[in-house]
C-alpha cells in the first residue's frame, strides 16, 4: 500500500514517446505511483522510473476498463488522479466518412474518457477527493477541415469535462481540461499507418492537403513532449489544479481567435488547408 501522501495515478494512451508516456515519467519523478495503460503492453517500452507499472487496458471496452480499475484499487487502495489521454486523429473528408468511422472517432476521443472516469469516480466519491484530467485539443475549439470528426469528438469531450467539473464539485473531486496545441507526439505517426484515401474518392485532388493536416503537430515550433508533460503535471500536483490550461504551438493564437467572428476564422482555416489556385 502507498503511504497516505503518495498519490496513485492512472494514465491512458501511454505509447512510447507520446504525451501519455511522458506524463507517466513526470508523475513518477514526483513520487507518484503510476499505472501506465495501453491496448498493447509492448507499445509502452522504455519507461525509466521504477514507480511506473504497465497494464493492458482497452479504453473502448467496458468490462476491461472496470477490471483494470478494480485491480488497481485492490492493489493500492485508491486512485488519486486519472489522466484520460488516449485518442487518435480521424483524417479524411466528412462527406465520405462511414458511420463506423464516426463511431470510432467518438468512442476513442470522447466516450473512452467518460468510461474510464465513471469507473473510478465511485471510489473517489467515497474518499471525497480526486482529480480527473481530460486531454482535449485546440482542435476542439476551432474546427479544421480534413480532421473534423476529431474536432467534433474533442469538442464533445470539452463539454463533458466542464459538465463533470460542475457535477463532481460537491463530492470534492476536481476536474481539469487540458487543450494541447502543437506538441511533438505520436498522434500523426499512428494515423499515418492507417490513412489511405479511396482510389475513387471525389477528394483525390486534396489528398496532399489531408496529409499536411495529419502532420500539422509535427511542426518545428511544436512544444517538446517532455516540457508539455512537465507543465501539466506541475499544475496537476499543485494545491489548486486549474480547471483549464492550454499550451503548445498555436494555443495562444487559437485562444485569441475565439474573440473574432466565427466565419472569419473558418475562412482562414479554409484558405490555409483547403483552397487551391483555381478552386471555387
mmCIF file of C-alpha atoms in Angstrom:
data_model
loop_
_atom_site.group_PDB
_atom_site.id
_atom_site.type_symbol
_atom_site.label_atom_id
_atom_site.label_comp_id
_atom_site.label_asym_id
_atom_site.label_seq_id
_atom_site.Cartn_x
_atom_site.Cartn_y
_atom_site.Cartn_z
ATOM 1 C CA UNK A 1 0.000 0.000 0.000
ATOM 2 C CA UNK A 2 1.247 3.522 -0.760
ATOM 3 C CA UNK A 3 1.669 5.877 2.162
ATOM 4 C CA UNK A 4 -1.047 8.460 2.763
ATOM 5 C CA UNK A 5 0.772 11.200 0.858
ATOM 6 C CA UNK A 6 1.893 9.093 -2.114
ATOM 7 C CA UNK A 7 -0.533 9.646 -4.968
ATOM 8 C CA UNK A 8 -1.703 6.882 -7.283
ATOM 9 C CA UNK A 9 -2.135 7.915 -10.914
ATOM 10 C CA UNK A 10 -3.824 6.105 -13.817
ATOM 11 C CA UNK A 11 -2.898 7.290 -17.328
ATOM 12 C CA UNK A 12 -4.376 6.072 -20.630
ATOM 13 C CA UNK A 13 -2.734 6.121 -24.055
ATOM 14 C CA UNK A 14 0.877 5.644 -22.925
ATOM 15 C CA UNK A 15 2.661 4.504 -26.085
ATOM 16 C CA UNK A 16 6.404 5.066 -26.084
ATOM 17 C CA UNK A 17 7.434 8.667 -26.720
ATOM 18 C CA UNK A 18 3.923 10.122 -26.699
ATOM 19 C CA UNK A 19 2.200 12.565 -24.366
ATOM 20 C CA UNK A 20 0.890 9.831 -22.063
ATOM 21 C CA UNK A 21 4.340 8.234 -21.832
ATOM 22 C CA UNK A 22 5.945 11.498 -20.732
ATOM 23 C CA UNK A 23 3.123 12.294 -18.308
ATOM 24 C CA UNK A 24 3.825 8.960 -16.594
ATOM 25 C CA UNK A 25 7.525 9.769 -16.285
ATOM 26 C CA UNK A 26 6.807 13.215 -14.843
ATOM 27 C CA UNK A 27 4.290 11.937 -12.281
ATOM 28 C CA UNK A 28 6.719 9.167 -11.234
ATOM 29 C CA UNK A 29 9.591 11.609 -10.850
ATOM 30 C CA UNK A 30 7.457 13.497 -8.352
ATOM 31 C CA UNK A 31 6.940 10.444 -6.185
ATOM 32 C CA UNK A 32 3.623 9.146 -7.538
ATOM 33 C CA UNK A 33 2.826 5.501 -8.188
ATOM 34 C CA UNK A 34 1.813 5.470 -11.850
ATOM 35 C CA UNK A 35 -0.213 2.918 -13.787
ATOM 36 C CA UNK A 36 0.526 3.353 -17.490
ATOM 37 C CA UNK A 37 -2.005 1.725 -19.806
ATOM 38 C CA UNK A 38 -2.354 0.968 -23.493
ATOM 39 C CA UNK A 39 -4.029 -1.645 -25.684
ATOM 40 C CA UNK A 40 -0.707 -3.424 -26.165
ATOM 41 C CA UNK A 41 1.907 -3.947 -23.472
ATOM 42 C CA UNK A 42 4.763 -3.879 -25.999
ATOM 43 C CA UNK A 43 3.795 -0.357 -27.090
ATOM 44 C CA UNK A 44 4.931 1.034 -23.711
ATOM 45 C CA UNK A 45 8.591 0.055 -23.675
ATOM 46 C CA UNK A 46 11.277 2.385 -22.351
ATOM 47 C CA UNK A 47 9.965 3.703 -19.038
ATOM 48 C CA UNK A 48 12.862 4.692 -16.788
ATOM 49 C CA UNK A 49 11.206 5.103 -13.395
ATOM 50 C CA UNK A 50 10.588 2.194 -11.023
ATOM 51 C CA UNK A 51 7.308 3.751 -9.819
ATOM 52 C CA UNK A 52 5.662 3.063 -13.202
ATOM 53 C CA UNK A 53 3.642 -0.121 -13.667
ATOM 54 C CA UNK A 54 2.342 -1.032 -17.131
ATOM 55 C CA UNK A 55 -1.046 -2.665 -17.715
ATOM 56 C CA UNK A 56 -3.064 -3.581 -20.795
ATOM 57 C CA UNK A 57 -6.344 -1.677 -20.970
ATOM 58 C CA UNK A 58 -8.689 -1.195 -23.915
ATOM 59 C CA UNK A 59 -10.446 2.098 -23.187
ATOM 60 C CA UNK A 60 -13.203 1.135 -25.637
ATOM 61 C CA UNK A 61 -14.197 -1.996 -23.673
ATOM 62 C CA UNK A 62 -16.411 -1.554 -20.591
ATOM 63 C CA UNK A 63 -15.526 -4.845 -18.887
ATOM 64 C CA UNK A 64 -11.784 -4.403 -19.413
ATOM 65 C CA UNK A 65 -11.795 -0.851 -18.029
ATOM 66 C CA UNK A 66 -13.770 -1.940 -14.951
ATOM 67 C CA UNK A 67 -11.437 -4.903 -14.350
ATOM 68 C CA UNK A 68 -8.261 -2.804 -14.595
ATOM 69 C CA UNK A 69 -9.624 -0.101 -12.306
ATOM 70 C CA UNK A 70 -10.700 -2.672 -9.708
ATOM 71 C CA UNK A 71 -7.291 -4.366 -9.867
ATOM 72 C CA UNK A 72 -5.540 -1.052 -9.191
ATOM 73 C CA UNK A 73 -7.904 -0.252 -6.325
ATOM 74 C CA UNK A 74 -7.297 -3.697 -4.833
ATOM 75 C CA UNK A 75 -3.521 -3.234 -5.039
ATOM 76 C CA UNK A 76 -3.265 0.397 -3.944
ATOM 77 C CA UNK A 77 -6.483 1.148 -2.082
ATOM 78 C CA UNK A 78 -7.152 4.287 -4.112
ATOM 79 C CA UNK A 79 -6.709 6.145 -7.382
ATOM 80 C CA UNK A 80 -5.967 9.826 -6.768
ATOM 81 C CA UNK A 81 -5.593 11.053 -10.345
ATOM 82 C CA UNK A 82 -6.949 9.811 -13.676
ATOM 83 C CA UNK A 83 -5.480 11.177 -16.902
ATOM 84 C CA UNK A 84 -7.630 10.430 -19.957
ATOM 85 C CA UNK A 85 -5.062 10.869 -22.695
ATOM 86 C CA UNK A 86 -5.931 8.098 -25.185
ATOM 87 C CA UNK A 87 -7.035 9.457 -28.542
ATOM 88 C CA UNK A 88 -6.441 9.409 -32.285
ATOM 89 C CA UNK A 89 -6.847 11.678 -35.287
ATOM 90 C CA UNK A 90 -9.639 10.995 -37.769
ATOM 91 C CA UNK A 91 -8.165 12.264 -41.027
ATOM 92 C CA UNK A 92 -10.455 12.313 -44.038
ATOM 93 C CA UNK A 93 -13.413 14.075 -45.590
ATOM 94 C CA UNK A 94 -16.689 14.144 -43.653
ATOM 95 C CA UNK A 95 -18.694 13.658 -46.843
ATOM 96 C CA UNK A 96 -17.049 10.258 -47.328
ATOM 97 C CA UNK A 97 -16.891 9.107 -43.699
ATOM 98 C CA UNK A 98 -18.634 5.856 -42.830
ATOM 99 C CA UNK A 99 -20.806 5.635 -39.727
ATOM 100 C CA UNK A 100 -18.287 3.131 -38.346
ATOM 101 C CA UNK A 101 -15.525 5.746 -38.684
ATOM 102 C CA UNK A 102 -17.722 8.311 -36.940
ATOM 103 C CA UNK A 103 -18.443 5.908 -34.075
ATOM 104 C CA UNK A 104 -14.760 5.001 -33.706
ATOM 105 C CA UNK A 105 -13.722 8.662 -33.552
ATOM 106 C CA UNK A 106 -16.172 9.355 -30.737
ATOM 107 C CA UNK A 107 -15.540 6.041 -28.959
ATOM 108 C CA UNK A 108 -11.826 6.731 -28.611
ATOM 109 C CA UNK A 109 -11.730 10.513 -28.268
ATOM 110 C CA UNK A 110 -14.894 11.095 -26.232
ATOM 111 C CA UNK A 111 -16.660 8.052 -24.780
ATOM 112 C CA UNK A 112 -13.434 6.422 -23.544
ATOM 113 C CA UNK A 113 -12.675 9.322 -21.202
ATOM 114 C CA UNK A 114 -16.130 9.114 -19.639
ATOM 115 C CA UNK A 115 -15.938 5.310 -19.463
ATOM 116 C CA UNK A 116 -12.645 5.394 -17.531
ATOM 117 C CA UNK A 117 -13.703 8.325 -15.346
ATOM 118 C CA UNK A 118 -17.016 6.693 -14.403
ATOM 119 C CA UNK A 119 -15.190 3.518 -13.418
ATOM 120 C CA UNK A 120 -13.021 5.459 -10.946
ATOM 121 C CA UNK A 121 -15.470 8.114 -9.692
ATOM 122 C CA UNK A 122 -17.287 5.905 -7.120
ATOM 123 C CA UNK A 123 -14.010 5.272 -5.272
ATOM 124 C CA UNK A 124 -13.197 8.996 -5.353
ATOM 125 C CA UNK A 125 -16.646 9.853 -4.018
ATOM 126 C CA UNK A 126 -16.076 7.528 -1.045
ATOM 127 C CA UNK A 127 -12.865 9.383 -0.219
ATOM 128 C CA UNK A 128 -14.351 12.800 -1.109
ATOM 129 C CA UNK A 129 -11.290 13.691 -3.175
ATOM 130 C CA UNK A 130 -9.646 13.048 -6.512
ATOM 131 C CA UNK A 131 -8.606 14.684 -9.778
ATOM 132 C CA UNK A 132 -9.709 13.812 -13.310
ATOM 133 C CA UNK A 133 -7.654 15.258 -16.171
ATOM 134 C CA UNK A 134 -9.030 15.062 -19.700
ATOM 135 C CA UNK A 135 -6.658 15.780 -22.564
ATOM 136 C CA UNK A 136 -8.692 17.683 -25.139
ATOM 137 C CA UNK A 137 -7.279 19.739 -28.000
ATOM 138 C CA UNK A 138 -7.314 23.195 -29.534
ATOM 139 C CA UNK A 139 -8.989 21.287 -32.387
ATOM 140 C CA UNK A 140 -11.995 21.132 -30.079
ATOM 141 C CA UNK A 141 -12.093 24.943 -30.093
ATOM 142 C CA UNK A 142 -11.571 25.753 -33.776
ATOM 143 C CA UNK A 143 -12.710 23.252 -36.423
ATOM 144 C CA UNK A 144 -10.277 22.383 -39.178
ATOM 145 C CA UNK A 145 -11.053 20.606 -42.439
ATOM 146 C CA UNK A 146 -9.851 17.050 -43.062
ATOM 147 C CA UNK A 147 -9.974 16.235 -39.341
ATOM 148 C CA UNK A 148 -13.446 17.469 -38.448
ATOM 149 C CA UNK A 149 -14.507 14.187 -36.814
ATOM 150 C CA UNK A 150 -11.639 14.534 -34.360
ATOM 151 C CA UNK A 151 -12.554 18.197 -33.807
ATOM 152 C CA UNK A 152 -16.167 17.243 -33.088
ATOM 153 C CA UNK A 153 -15.168 14.458 -30.703
ATOM 154 C CA UNK A 154 -12.803 16.755 -28.802
ATOM 155 C CA UNK A 155 -15.457 19.495 -28.645
ATOM 156 C CA UNK A 156 -17.795 16.947 -27.063
ATOM 157 C CA UNK A 157 -15.047 15.943 -24.632
ATOM 158 C CA UNK A 158 -14.607 19.589 -23.633
ATOM 159 C CA UNK A 159 -18.318 19.886 -22.815
ATOM 160 C CA UNK A 160 -18.294 16.587 -20.901
ATOM 161 C CA UNK A 161 -15.271 17.755 -18.908
ATOM 162 C CA UNK A 162 -16.941 21.033 -17.987
ATOM 163 C CA UNK A 163 -20.111 19.187 -17.002
ATOM 164 C CA UNK A 164 -18.187 16.738 -14.825
ATOM 165 C CA UNK A 165 -16.370 19.634 -13.187
ATOM 166 C CA UNK A 166 -19.648 21.147 -12.003
ATOM 167 C CA UNK A 167 -21.353 17.871 -11.100
ATOM 168 C CA UNK A 168 -18.433 16.387 -9.138
ATOM 169 C CA UNK A 169 -17.558 19.509 -7.178
ATOM 170 C CA UNK A 170 -19.995 18.650 -4.319
ATOM 171 C CA UNK A 171 -18.014 15.422 -3.760
ATOM 172 C CA UNK A 172 -14.620 17.115 -3.505
ATOM 173 C CA UNK A 173 -13.489 15.836 -6.920
ATOM 174 C CA UNK A 174 -11.670 18.262 -9.202
ATOM 175 C CA UNK A 175 -11.742 18.077 -12.991
ATOM 176 C CA UNK A 176 -9.131 19.623 -15.267
ATOM 177 C CA UNK A 177 -9.317 20.137 -19.032
ATOM 178 C CA UNK A 178 -6.017 20.373 -20.922
ATOM 179 C CA UNK A 179 -6.230 21.597 -24.525
ATOM 180 C CA UNK A 180 -2.854 20.992 -26.204
ATOM 181 C CA UNK A 181 -1.773 22.944 -29.233
ATOM 182 C CA UNK A 182 1.070 21.563 -31.303
ATOM 183 C CA UNK A 183 3.028 19.050 -29.211
ATOM 184 C CA UNK A 184 5.600 16.627 -30.603
ATOM 185 C CA UNK A 185 3.691 13.374 -30.044
ATOM 186 C CA UNK A 186 2.932 10.094 -31.834
ATOM 187 C CA UNK A 187 -0.562 11.066 -32.907
ATOM 188 C CA UNK A 188 0.240 11.778 -36.565
ATOM 189 C CA UNK A 189 2.555 8.743 -36.845
ATOM 190 C CA UNK A 190 -0.201 6.488 -35.550
ATOM 191 C CA UNK A 191 -2.672 7.855 -38.115
ATOM 192 C CA UNK A 192 -0.183 7.681 -40.993
ATOM 193 C CA UNK A 193 -0.056 3.899 -40.772
ATOM 194 C CA UNK A 194 -3.804 3.582 -41.391
ATOM 195 C CA UNK A 195 -4.700 6.589 -43.562
ATOM 196 C CA UNK A 196 -5.466 5.756 -47.163
ATOM 197 C CA UNK A 197 -7.772 7.628 -49.489
ATOM 198 C CA UNK A 198 -10.041 5.506 -51.654
ATOM 199 C CA UNK A 199 -8.961 5.438 -55.342
ATOM 200 C CA UNK A 200 -12.427 6.636 -56.364
ATOM 201 C CA UNK A 201 -12.619 9.402 -53.750
ATOM 202 C CA UNK A 202 -14.012 12.706 -55.003
ATOM 203 C CA UNK A 203 -11.303 14.339 -52.873
ATOM 204 C CA UNK A 204 -8.340 12.734 -54.645
ATOM 205 C CA UNK A 205 -7.047 16.186 -55.621
ATOM 206 C CA UNK A 206 -6.953 17.135 -51.935
ATOM 207 C CA UNK A 207 -5.051 14.137 -50.612
ATOM 208 C CA UNK A 208 -1.869 16.170 -50.098
ATOM 209 C CA UNK A 209 -3.827 18.716 -48.055
ATOM 210 C CA UNK A 210 -5.139 15.916 -45.849
ATOM 211 C CA UNK A 211 -1.614 14.624 -45.275
ATOM 212 C CA UNK A 212 -0.478 18.159 -44.425
ATOM 213 C CA UNK A 213 -3.273 18.380 -41.849
ATOM 214 C CA UNK A 214 -2.324 14.991 -40.437
ATOM 215 C CA UNK A 215 1.267 16.136 -39.904
ATOM 216 C CA UNK A 216 0.408 19.581 -38.528
ATOM 217 C CA UNK A 217 1.524 18.806 -34.967
ATOM 218 C CA UNK A 218 4.953 17.788 -36.287
ATOM 219 C CA UNK A 219 5.694 21.463 -36.986
ATOM 220 C CA UNK A 220 9.196 22.548 -35.974
ATOM 221 C CA UNK A 221 7.665 25.009 -33.483
ATOM 222 C CA UNK A 222 5.628 22.351 -31.678
ATOM 223 C CA UNK A 223 6.315 22.042 -27.948
ATOM 224 C CA UNK A 224 8.652 19.235 -26.844
ATOM 225 C CA UNK A 225 6.582 16.474 -25.279
ATOM 226 C CA UNK A 226 8.558 16.299 -22.050
ATOM 227 C CA UNK A 227 8.154 20.039 -21.452
ATOM 228 C CA UNK A 228 4.422 19.819 -22.095
ATOM 229 C CA UNK A 229 4.154 16.935 -19.623
ATOM 230 C CA UNK A 230 6.255 18.749 -17.026
ATOM 231 C CA UNK A 231 3.982 21.781 -17.041
ATOM 232 C CA UNK A 232 0.777 19.739 -16.901
ATOM 233 C CA UNK A 233 1.997 17.566 -14.024
ATOM 234 C CA UNK A 234 3.254 20.589 -12.100
ATOM 235 C CA UNK A 235 -0.236 22.110 -12.217
ATOM 236 C CA UNK A 236 -1.961 18.783 -11.538
ATOM 237 C CA UNK A 237 0.007 18.225 -8.331
ATOM 238 C CA UNK A 238 -0.386 21.797 -7.101
ATOM 239 C CA UNK A 239 -2.676 22.673 -4.202
ATOM 240 C CA UNK A 240 -5.210 24.151 -6.609
ATOM 241 C CA UNK A 241 -5.152 22.476 -10.058
ATOM 242 C CA UNK A 242 -6.583 24.856 -12.677
ATOM 243 C CA UNK A 243 -9.871 23.808 -14.322
ATOM 244 C CA UNK A 244 -8.376 24.629 -17.732
ATOM 245 C CA UNK A 245 -4.984 25.025 -19.335
ATOM 246 C CA UNK A 246 -3.868 25.228 -22.945
ATOM 247 C CA UNK A 247 -0.270 25.157 -24.135
ATOM 248 C CA UNK A 248 1.739 24.217 -27.170
ATOM 249 C CA UNK A 249 2.243 25.618 -30.652
ATOM 250 C CA UNK A 250 -0.692 27.772 -31.829
ATOM 251 C CA UNK A 251 -2.514 27.518 -28.467
ATOM 252 C CA UNK A 252 -2.346 31.276 -27.870
ATOM 253 C CA UNK A 253 -3.405 32.042 -31.430
ATOM 254 C CA UNK A 254 -6.459 29.797 -31.106
ATOM 255 C CA UNK A 255 -7.353 31.389 -27.769
ATOM 256 C CA UNK A 256 -7.329 34.856 -29.333
ATOM 257 C CA UNK A 257 -9.276 33.653 -32.395
ATOM 258 C CA UNK A 258 -12.306 32.967 -30.192
ATOM 259 C CA UNK A 259 -12.822 36.717 -29.969
ATOM 260 C CA UNK A 260 -13.021 37.041 -33.764
ATOM 261 C CA UNK A 261 -16.133 36.469 -35.915
ATOM 262 C CA UNK A 262 -16.566 32.722 -36.358
ATOM 263 C CA UNK A 263 -16.988 32.821 -40.124
ATOM 264 C CA UNK A 264 -13.833 34.890 -40.468
ATOM 265 C CA UNK A 265 -11.830 32.276 -38.540
ATOM 266 C CA UNK A 266 -13.320 29.397 -40.528
ATOM 267 C CA UNK A 267 -12.486 31.300 -43.698
ATOM 268 C CA UNK A 268 -8.872 31.416 -42.589
ATOM 269 C CA UNK A 269 -8.956 27.657 -41.987
ATOM 270 C CA UNK A 270 -10.365 27.113 -45.468
ATOM 271 C CA UNK A 271 -7.683 29.216 -47.118
ATOM 272 C CA UNK A 272 -4.917 27.562 -45.146
ATOM 273 C CA UNK A 273 -5.996 23.941 -45.538
ATOM 274 C CA UNK A 274 -8.396 23.577 -48.484
ATOM 275 C CA UNK A 275 -8.159 26.364 -51.027
ATOM 276 C CA UNK A 276 -6.001 25.807 -54.063
ATOM 277 C CA UNK A 277 -5.445 28.028 -57.054
ATOM 278 C CA UNK A 278 -8.326 27.527 -59.454
ATOM 279 C CA UNK A 279 -10.742 26.183 -56.846
ATOM 280 C CA UNK A 280 -14.085 27.817 -56.112
#
